[in-house]
Amino acid sequence: MNATSLPAPAAAPKLLHIITWGCQMNVYDSARMADVLRPLGYAPAESAATADMVILNTCHIRDRAAEKVFSELGRLRAIKQARAEAGQDTILAVAGCVAQAEGREILARAPYVDIVLGPQTYHRLPEMVARAARAAGAVIETDFPAEQKFDFLPDATGPQLPGGVTAFLTVQEGCDKFCSFCVVPYTRGAEASRPAVSVLAEARLMARQGVREITLLGQNVNAYHGEGPDGRIWSLARLLRALSDIPGLARLRYTTSHPRDMDEALIAAHGSLPALMPFLHLPVQSGSDRMLAAMRRGHDAASYRALVDRLRRARADLALSSDFIVGHPGETEADFDATLALVRDIGFAQAFSFKYSPRPGTPAAGAGHAAPEAIKDERLQRLQALIREQQDGFNAASVGTRVPVLFTGRGRYPGQIGGRSPWLQAVHAAGPETLIGTQAMVTIEAMRTNSLTGTLLRERACA
Ligand code: 5AD
Ligand code: SF4
């Protein structure tokens, strides 16, 4: 063995606890923060109370984001104090989009926080930890560094969950769309794509470790334009094609997409790549052209309808999901009716709907005319009732059909295993745990509130 291949001296074992709120990208980021800290000797802790370092990975997209953070920090402060009394140090870090948007405020109101870091600076965590450990005062890193974080993060060590069958993989981050209501362009910065080579390497590693389904993540994932191994710029469709050749990867998904970035090649990929699952989350936010213009979405309701038609022509069994906002400044009853009409016309397998909440610094926040709370509540209820009806209808239509289920773990009851259909429905069936990590055909027999139950067609894996 030569000197360069000697293992690095083992760092003293320390425990790390990460609390993750918000989107799937935060889940992925938390795993990568654990990856960068592992060489420093940090292993997962069961809880904050036993951890030498606690990271609160925050979300700023809606609601009372900052208040929620300060209340959780109060709880963590008590833990830090109790540990200090027992002679143990705790490094407390706040990461994610609230850290990015309100870093200075956090340090002013919660001076016991040691590190504040925005999503673009996770690769600098080891250096920040060293600075905090030297008690050099609180460390704040919320600039958008000149270097790309993707270039500086170490290679991922595998799926987010050991033994995980499904995993997230970030391929693109940030957004240049600046929708009127949205804080993401300010907290996550400009659009940036990871080189395809590094995405493919991470996907191959995941596949070798037993991952069968990968969901590609990006705030605007279909705007992906990463450098390909051939030196050309690859689109998301090109990347998906390369990923679908990786042995062992049975299923691919991607989220979240913007209607304006659904290009011909990507639409066609839904028809030509069997691994690409027939389920697409395609937020439209509103069905009113007036509101879509006020939201600066860059498309109207007719073009969304036309896009869905094209997608369904490419893949007839494609199911759709969406996001909606009710009560955006200026929204009238007629605008809201247009949203209900669009939902009825399209028919969604599921959808998320939110009451508009002003985000400081966004154009809509200064626009005035936000709908009163009671109106927002009432519209939200009507929209959610319609969406629920459609979701139940979609799930009810599965009863009696045979669907391939990728089993990911135990089911709800003993003797059951559970997984997902291609359309992201949770499915439970009696079966052996040896099927976990494989796809098998299930005949769907009944619909529960948020899941389906069925019988394994034969107790043998089909992929
Ligand atoms: N208020 C309410 N909902 C919002 N979303 C984003 N910003 C806001 C806001 N200020 C919703 C959008 C987006 C989803 C992730 O969150 O529907 O698609
Ligand atoms: Fe936010 Fe999505 Fe609009 Fe970008 S495209 S500003 S992430 S809602």
Tab-separated table of C-alpha atoms in Angstrom, residues 104-422:
chain	number	residue	atom	x	y	z
A	104	ARG	CA	-29.238	38.274	9.914
A	105	GLU	CA	-32.580	38.298	11.710
A	106	ILE	CA	-31.926	34.751	12.951
A	107	LEU	CA	-28.553	35.692	14.400
A	108	ALA	CA	-30.019	38.810	16.007
A	109	ARG	CA	-33.016	37.030	17.564
A	110	ALA	CA	-31.316	33.714	18.337
A	111	PRO	CA	-27.686	34.505	19.213
A	112	TYR	CA	-27.166	30.932	20.453
A	113	VAL	CA	-27.222	29.791	16.812
A	114	ASP	CA	-23.647	29.054	15.674
A	115	ILE	CA	-24.018	28.729	11.908
A	116	VAL	CA	-26.457	30.183	9.381
A	117	LEU	CA	-26.038	28.865	5.863
A	118	GLY	CA	-28.005	29.272	2.653
A	119	PRO	CA	-28.638	26.428	0.198
A	120	GLN	CA	-25.763	27.461	-2.085
A	121	THR	CA	-23.073	27.106	0.553
A	122	TYR	CA	-23.473	23.538	1.860
A	123	HIS	CA	-20.117	22.527	0.391
A	124	ARG	CA	-18.489	25.030	2.771
A	125	LEU	CA	-19.972	23.388	5.879
A	126	PRO	CA	-16.754	21.715	7.100
A	127	GLU	CA	-14.965	25.069	7.120
A	128	MET	CA	-17.912	26.719	8.896
A	129	VAL	CA	-17.973	23.956	11.525
A	130	ALA	CA	-14.255	24.452	12.137
A	131	ARG	CA	-14.774	28.189	12.538
A	132	ALA	CA	-17.737	27.693	14.890
A	133	ALA	CA	-15.828	25.084	16.925
A	134	ARG	CA	-12.988	27.587	17.398
A	135	ALA	CA	-15.666	29.756	18.996
A	136	ALA	CA	-14.851	32.477	16.530
A	137	GLY	CA	-18.410	33.759	16.873
A	138	ALA	CA	-21.430	32.912	14.766
A	139	VAL	CA	-20.756	32.066	11.152
A	140	ILE	CA	-23.049	33.264	8.383
A	141	GLU	CA	-22.781	32.123	4.753
A	142	THR	CA	-25.713	33.303	2.685
A	143	ASP	CA	-23.960	34.847	-0.316
A	144	PHE	CA	-24.256	33.158	-3.670
A	145	PRO	CA	-20.658	32.015	-4.062
A	146	ALA	CA	-18.932	32.363	-7.411
A	147	GLU	CA	-18.201	28.642	-7.470
A	148	GLN	CA	-21.051	26.221	-8.132
A	149	LYS	CA	-21.906	24.136	-5.111
A	150	PHE	CA	-22.418	21.051	-7.322
A	151	ASP	CA	-18.767	21.249	-8.371
A	152	PHE	CA	-17.562	21.306	-4.797
A	153	LEU	CA	-19.756	18.817	-3.005
A	154	PRO	CA	-18.069	15.453	-2.596
A	155	ASP	CA	-19.554	12.529	-4.490
A	156	ALA	CA	-22.736	11.346	-2.830
A	157	THR	CA	-22.285	8.180	-0.852
A	158	GLY	CA	-25.560	6.631	-1.953
A	159	PRO	CA	-29.295	6.893	-1.414
A	160	GLN	CA	-30.726	9.129	1.308
A	161	LEU	CA	-31.941	6.113	3.272
A	162	PRO	CA	-29.711	3.081	3.733
A	163	GLY	CA	-31.324	0.223	1.846
A	164	GLY	CA	-33.675	2.681	0.146
A	165	VAL	CA	-35.490	1.464	-2.962
A	166	THR	CA	-36.449	4.969	-4.127
A	167	ALA	CA	-34.252	8.052	-4.020
A	168	PHE	CA	-34.148	11.702	-4.987
A	169	LEU	CA	-31.350	13.112	-7.111
A	170	THR	CA	-30.922	16.858	-7.590
A	171	VAL	CA	-30.006	17.739	-11.174
A	172	GLN	CA	-30.933	21.403	-11.319
A	173	GLU	CA	-31.379	24.127	-8.797
A	174	GLY	CA	-32.665	27.672	-8.703
A	175	CYS	CA	-35.131	29.530	-10.857
A	176	ASP	CA	-35.098	32.483	-13.243
A	177	LYS	CA	-38.855	32.695	-13.705
A	178	PHE	CA	-39.695	35.154	-10.910
A	179	CYS	CA	-43.377	34.336	-10.548
A	180	SER	CA	-45.037	37.187	-8.665
A	181	PHE	CA	-45.688	35.225	-5.459
A	182	CYS	CA	-42.600	33.064	-5.171
A	183	VAL	CA	-39.545	33.381	-2.986
A	184	VAL	CA	-37.523	30.623	-4.679
A	185	PRO	CA	-35.566	32.804	-7.156
A	186	TYR	CA	-34.387	34.841	-4.167
A	187	THR	CA	-33.525	31.951	-1.834
A	188	ARG	CA	-32.223	29.360	-4.291
A	189	GLY	CA	-30.689	31.782	-6.784
A	190	ALA	CA	-30.355	31.566	-10.544
A	191	GLU	CA	-30.985	28.388	-12.513
A	192	ALA	CA	-27.994	26.064	-12.584
A	193	SER	CA	-27.724	22.501	-13.884
A	194	ARG	CA	-25.375	19.762	-12.783
A	195	PRO	CA	-23.143	18.210	-15.431
A	196	ALA	CA	-24.701	15.012	-16.783
A	197	VAL	CA	-21.569	12.995	-15.958
A	198	SER	CA	-21.951	13.637	-12.250
A	199	VAL	CA	-25.706	12.918	-12.352
A	200	LEU	CA	-25.099	9.638	-14.180
A	201	ALA	CA	-22.338	8.615	-11.765
A	202	GLU	CA	-24.573	9.243	-8.771
A	203	ALA	CA	-27.463	7.370	-10.405
A	204	ARG	CA	-25.216	4.352	-11.170
A	205	LEU	CA	-24.030	4.310	-7.565
A	206	MET	CA	-27.611	4.445	-6.322
A	207	ALA	CA	-28.601	1.598	-8.665
A	208	ARG	CA	-25.683	-0.529	-7.429
A	209	GLN	CA	-26.871	0.087	-3.868
A	210	GLY	CA	-30.357	-1.203	-4.633
A	211	VAL	CA	-32.240	1.927	-5.680
A	212	ARG	CA	-34.851	1.007	-8.318
A	213	GLU	CA	-36.592	4.347	-8.738
A	214	ILE	CA	-35.007	7.776	-9.009
A	215	THR	CA	-36.872	11.074	-8.909
A	216	LEU	CA	-34.833	13.841	-10.508
A	217	LEU	CA	-35.227	17.063	-8.579
A	218	GLY	CA	-35.035	20.685	-9.557
A	219	GLN	CA	-37.029	23.825	-8.824
A	220	ASN	CA	-37.462	23.962	-12.602
A	221	VAL	CA	-36.231	20.511	-13.436
A	222	ASN	CA	-37.369	20.562	-17.050
A	223	ALA	CA	-35.247	23.657	-17.686
A	224	TYR	CA	-32.273	21.309	-17.173
A	225	HIS	CA	-29.392	22.160	-19.502
A	226	GLY	CA	-26.321	20.413	-18.132
A	227	GLU	CA	-23.062	19.733	-19.882
A	228	GLY	CA	-23.106	16.252	-21.421
A	229	PRO	CA	-20.183	13.813	-21.645
A	230	ASP	CA	-20.055	14.648	-25.379
A	231	GLY	CA	-19.377	18.302	-24.574
A	232	ARG	CA	-22.844	19.329	-25.747
A	233	ILE	CA	-25.607	20.765	-23.603
A	234	TRP	CA	-28.035	18.016	-22.643
A	235	SER	CA	-31.731	18.621	-22.144
A	236	LEU	CA	-33.767	16.762	-19.535
A	237	ALA	CA	-35.067	14.413	-22.240
A	238	ARG	CA	-31.481	13.510	-23.230
A	239	LEU	CA	-30.540	12.978	-19.586
A	240	LEU	CA	-33.572	10.760	-18.989
A	241	ARG	CA	-32.641	8.679	-22.024
A	242	ALA	CA	-29.145	8.074	-20.649
A	243	LEU	CA	-30.503	7.282	-17.185
A	244	SER	CA	-32.963	4.789	-18.593
A	245	ASP	CA	-30.001	2.721	-19.868
A	246	ILE	CA	-28.615	2.196	-16.350
A	247	PRO	CA	-29.102	-1.456	-15.368
A	248	GLY	CA	-31.332	-1.899	-12.345
A	249	LEU	CA	-33.103	1.448	-12.619
A	250	ALA	CA	-36.670	0.414	-13.332
A	251	ARG	CA	-38.385	3.748	-12.812
A	252	LEU	CA	-37.651	7.411	-13.432
A	253	ARG	CA	-39.611	10.478	-12.404
A	254	TYR	CA	-38.865	14.203	-12.366
A	255	THR	CA	-40.245	17.134	-10.442
A	256	THR	CA	-41.050	20.079	-10.462
A	257	SER	CA	-41.725	21.203	-14.014
A	258	HIS	CA	-42.801	24.524	-15.475
A	259	PRO	CA	-45.321	24.344	-18.335
A	260	ARG	CA	-43.170	26.674	-20.450
A	261	ASP	CA	-40.213	24.299	-20.350
A	262	MET	CA	-42.027	21.173	-21.564
A	263	ASP	CA	-40.266	20.843	-24.918
A	264	GLU	CA	-41.105	18.450	-27.781
A	265	ALA	CA	-38.321	16.037	-26.851
A	266	LEU	CA	-39.511	15.752	-23.270
A	267	ILE	CA	-43.113	15.217	-24.318
A	268	ALA	CA	-41.939	12.537	-26.757
A	269	ALA	CA	-39.837	10.894	-24.006
A	270	HIS	CA	-43.074	10.131	-22.162
A	271	GLY	CA	-44.083	7.990	-25.113
A	272	SER	CA	-40.737	6.364	-25.830
A	273	LEU	CA	-39.094	5.647	-22.457
A	274	PRO	CA	-40.833	2.805	-20.598
A	275	ALA	CA	-38.895	3.637	-17.421
A	276	LEU	CA	-40.360	7.128	-17.360
A	277	MET	CA	-43.408	6.799	-15.132
A	278	PRO	CA	-46.777	8.006	-16.451
A	279	PHE	CA	-47.246	10.619	-13.763
A	280	LEU	CA	-46.363	14.279	-14.075
A	281	HIS	CA	-46.480	17.093	-11.549
A	282	LEU	CA	-47.118	20.175	-13.675
A	283	PRO	CA	-48.140	23.199	-11.592
A	284	VAL	CA	-50.518	25.638	-13.263
A	285	GLN	CA	-51.434	27.751	-10.173
A	286	SER	CA	-54.626	29.204	-11.672
A	287	GLY	CA	-57.089	28.678	-14.516
A	288	SER	CA	-57.681	32.391	-15.090
A	289	ASP	CA	-55.706	34.171	-17.811
A	290	ARG	CA	-55.915	37.410	-15.833
A	291	MET	CA	-54.389	35.735	-12.780
A	292	LEU	CA	-51.788	33.838	-14.810
A	293	ALA	CA	-50.661	37.195	-16.206
A	294	ALA	CA	-50.630	38.777	-12.723
A	295	MET	CA	-48.641	35.794	-11.485
A	296	ARG	CA	-46.150	36.312	-14.364
A	297	ARG	CA	-46.382	32.667	-15.333
A	298	GLY	CA	-45.723	33.361	-19.005
A	299	HIS	CA	-48.542	31.163	-20.346
A	300	ASP	CA	-52.321	31.147	-20.413
A	301	ALA	CA	-54.912	28.526	-19.544
A	302	ALA	CA	-55.439	27.493	-23.176
A	303	SER	CA	-51.745	26.731	-23.665
A	304	TYR	CA	-51.753	24.603	-20.499
A	305	ARG	CA	-54.764	22.662	-21.796
A	306	ALA	CA	-53.049	22.208	-25.173
A	307	LEU	CA	-49.867	21.020	-23.474
A	308	VAL	CA	-51.782	18.412	-21.481
A	309	ASP	CA	-53.412	17.213	-24.720
A	310	ARG	CA	-49.995	16.785	-26.339
A	311	LEU	CA	-48.690	14.889	-23.307
A	312	ARG	CA	-51.702	12.596	-23.317
A	313	ARG	CA	-51.263	11.954	-27.008
A	314	ALA	CA	-47.676	10.869	-26.270
A	315	ARG	CA	-48.695	8.709	-23.305
A	316	ALA	CA	-52.398	7.941	-23.014
A	317	ASP	CA	-52.292	6.751	-19.391
A	318	LEU	CA	-50.407	9.823	-18.130
A	319	ALA	CA	-51.835	11.063	-14.826
A	320	LEU	CA	-51.393	14.676	-13.819
A	321	SER	CA	-50.819	16.504	-10.607
A	322	SER	CA	-50.635	20.248	-10.055
A	323	ASP	CA	-50.267	23.139	-7.617
A	324	PHE	CA	-52.847	25.892	-7.184
A	325	ILE	CA	-52.852	29.172	-5.312
A	326	VAL	CA	-56.140	30.753	-4.230
A	327	GLY	CA	-56.484	34.402	-3.235
A	328	HIS	CA	-53.513	35.819	-5.138
A	329	PRO	CA	-53.791	39.650	-5.156
A	330	GLY	CA	-56.536	40.659	-7.537
A	331	GLU	CA	-58.275	37.261	-7.731
A	332	THR	CA	-62.038	37.667	-8.212
A	333	GLU	CA	-64.811	35.099	-7.960
A	334	ALA	CA	-64.781	34.851	-11.775
A	335	ASP	CA	-61.036	34.124	-11.738
A	336	PHE	CA	-61.554	31.415	-9.150
A	337	ASP	CA	-64.388	29.909	-11.221
A	338	ALA	CA	-61.948	29.715	-14.135
A	339	THR	CA	-59.616	27.679	-11.907
A	340	LEU	CA	-62.433	25.278	-11.006
A	341	ALA	CA	-63.289	24.974	-14.704
A	342	LEU	CA	-59.707	24.124	-15.604
A	343	VAL	CA	-59.550	21.472	-12.876
A	344	ARG	CA	-62.792	19.935	-14.186
A	345	ASP	CA	-61.528	19.961	-17.776
A	346	ILE	CA	-58.138	18.432	-17.086
A	347	GLY	CA	-58.976	15.917	-14.341
A	348	PHE	CA	-56.105	15.537	-11.875
A	349	ALA	CA	-54.971	12.376	-10.118
A	350	GLN	CA	-53.908	14.584	-7.240
A	351	ALA	CA	-53.125	18.241	-6.622
A	352	PHE	CA	-51.889	20.588	-3.954
A	353	SER	CA	-53.663	23.838	-3.263
A	354	PHE	CA	-52.593	26.701	-1.077
A	355	LYS	CA	-53.901	29.974	0.217
A	356	TYR	CA	-51.775	32.805	-1.123
A	357	SER	CA	-49.354	34.015	1.523
A	358	PRO	CA	-47.309	37.154	0.888
A	359	ARG	CA	-43.557	36.519	0.836
A	360	PRO	CA	-41.482	39.581	1.742
A	361	GLY	CA	-39.581	40.956	-1.221
A	362	THR	CA	-41.739	39.329	-3.902
A	363	PRO	CA	-43.677	41.524	-6.385
A	364	ALA	CA	-47.108	40.241	-5.273
A	365	ALA	CA	-46.394	41.071	-1.640
A	366	GLY	CA	-46.365	44.755	-2.523
A	367	ALA	CA	-49.349	44.546	-4.867
A	368	GLY	CA	-52.189	45.019	-2.360
A	369	HIS	CA	-55.693	43.645	-3.061
A	370	ALA	CA	-54.954	40.292	-1.452
A	371	ALA	CA	-58.224	38.451	-0.870
A	372	PRO	CA	-59.493	38.496	2.740
A	373	GLU	CA	-58.680	35.400	4.794
A	374	ALA	CA	-62.309	34.205	4.913
A	375	ILE	CA	-62.569	34.296	1.118
A	376	LYS	CA	-59.286	32.423	0.750
A	377	ASP	CA	-60.531	29.783	3.203
A	378	GLU	CA	-63.788	29.360	1.376
A	379	ARG	CA	-62.141	29.085	-2.069
A	380	LEU	CA	-59.554	26.665	-0.756
A	381	GLN	CA	-62.259	24.409	0.641
A	382	ARG	CA	-64.191	24.376	-2.624
A	383	LEU	CA	-61.069	23.671	-4.660
A	384	GLN	CA	-59.878	20.946	-2.311
A	385	ALA	CA	-63.289	19.270	-2.361
A	386	LEU	CA	-63.155	19.128	-6.162
A	387	ILE	CA	-59.579	17.836	-6.155
A	388	ARG	CA	-60.458	15.199	-3.549
A	389	GLU	CA	-63.377	14.065	-5.706
A	390	GLN	CA	-61.059	13.718	-8.709
A	391	GLN	CA	-58.402	11.920	-6.692
A	392	ASP	CA	-60.956	9.465	-5.315
A	393	GLY	CA	-62.325	8.953	-8.823
A	394	PHE	CA	-58.838	8.273	-10.159
A	395	ASN	CA	-58.086	5.761	-7.399
A	396	ALA	CA	-61.508	4.113	-7.673
A	397	ALA	CA	-60.845	3.539	-11.371
A	398	SER	CA	-57.809	1.410	-10.399
A	399	VAL	CA	-59.957	-1.092	-8.512
A	400	GLY	CA	-60.113	-4.285	-10.547
A	401	THR	CA	-57.024	-3.438	-12.632
A	402	ARG	CA	-53.569	-5.024	-12.498
A	403	VAL	CA	-50.734	-2.657	-11.769
A	404	PRO	CA	-46.979	-3.107	-11.362
A	405	VAL	CA	-46.019	-2.114	-7.822
A	406	LEU	CA	-42.487	-1.269	-6.777
A	407	PHE	CA	-42.350	-2.570	-3.222
A	408	THR	CA	-40.410	-0.267	-0.914
A	409	GLY	CA	-41.070	-1.596	2.594
A	410	ARG	CA	-43.453	-3.293	4.973
A	411	GLY	CA	-47.166	-2.595	4.606
A	412	ARG	CA	-49.558	-1.184	7.132
A	413	TYR	CA	-50.422	-4.527	8.726
A	414	PRO	CA	-48.231	-7.506	9.657
A	415	GLY	CA	-47.672	-9.781	6.679
A	416	GLN	CA	-48.230	-6.911	4.241
A	417	ILE	CA	-45.733	-5.178	2.014
A	418	GLY	CA	-46.224	-1.741	0.540
A	419	GLY	CA	-45.079	0.289	-2.419
A	420	ARG	CA	-46.168	2.582	-5.213
A	421	SER	CA	-47.965	2.145	-8.512
A	422	PRO	CA	-46.584	3.914	-11.611
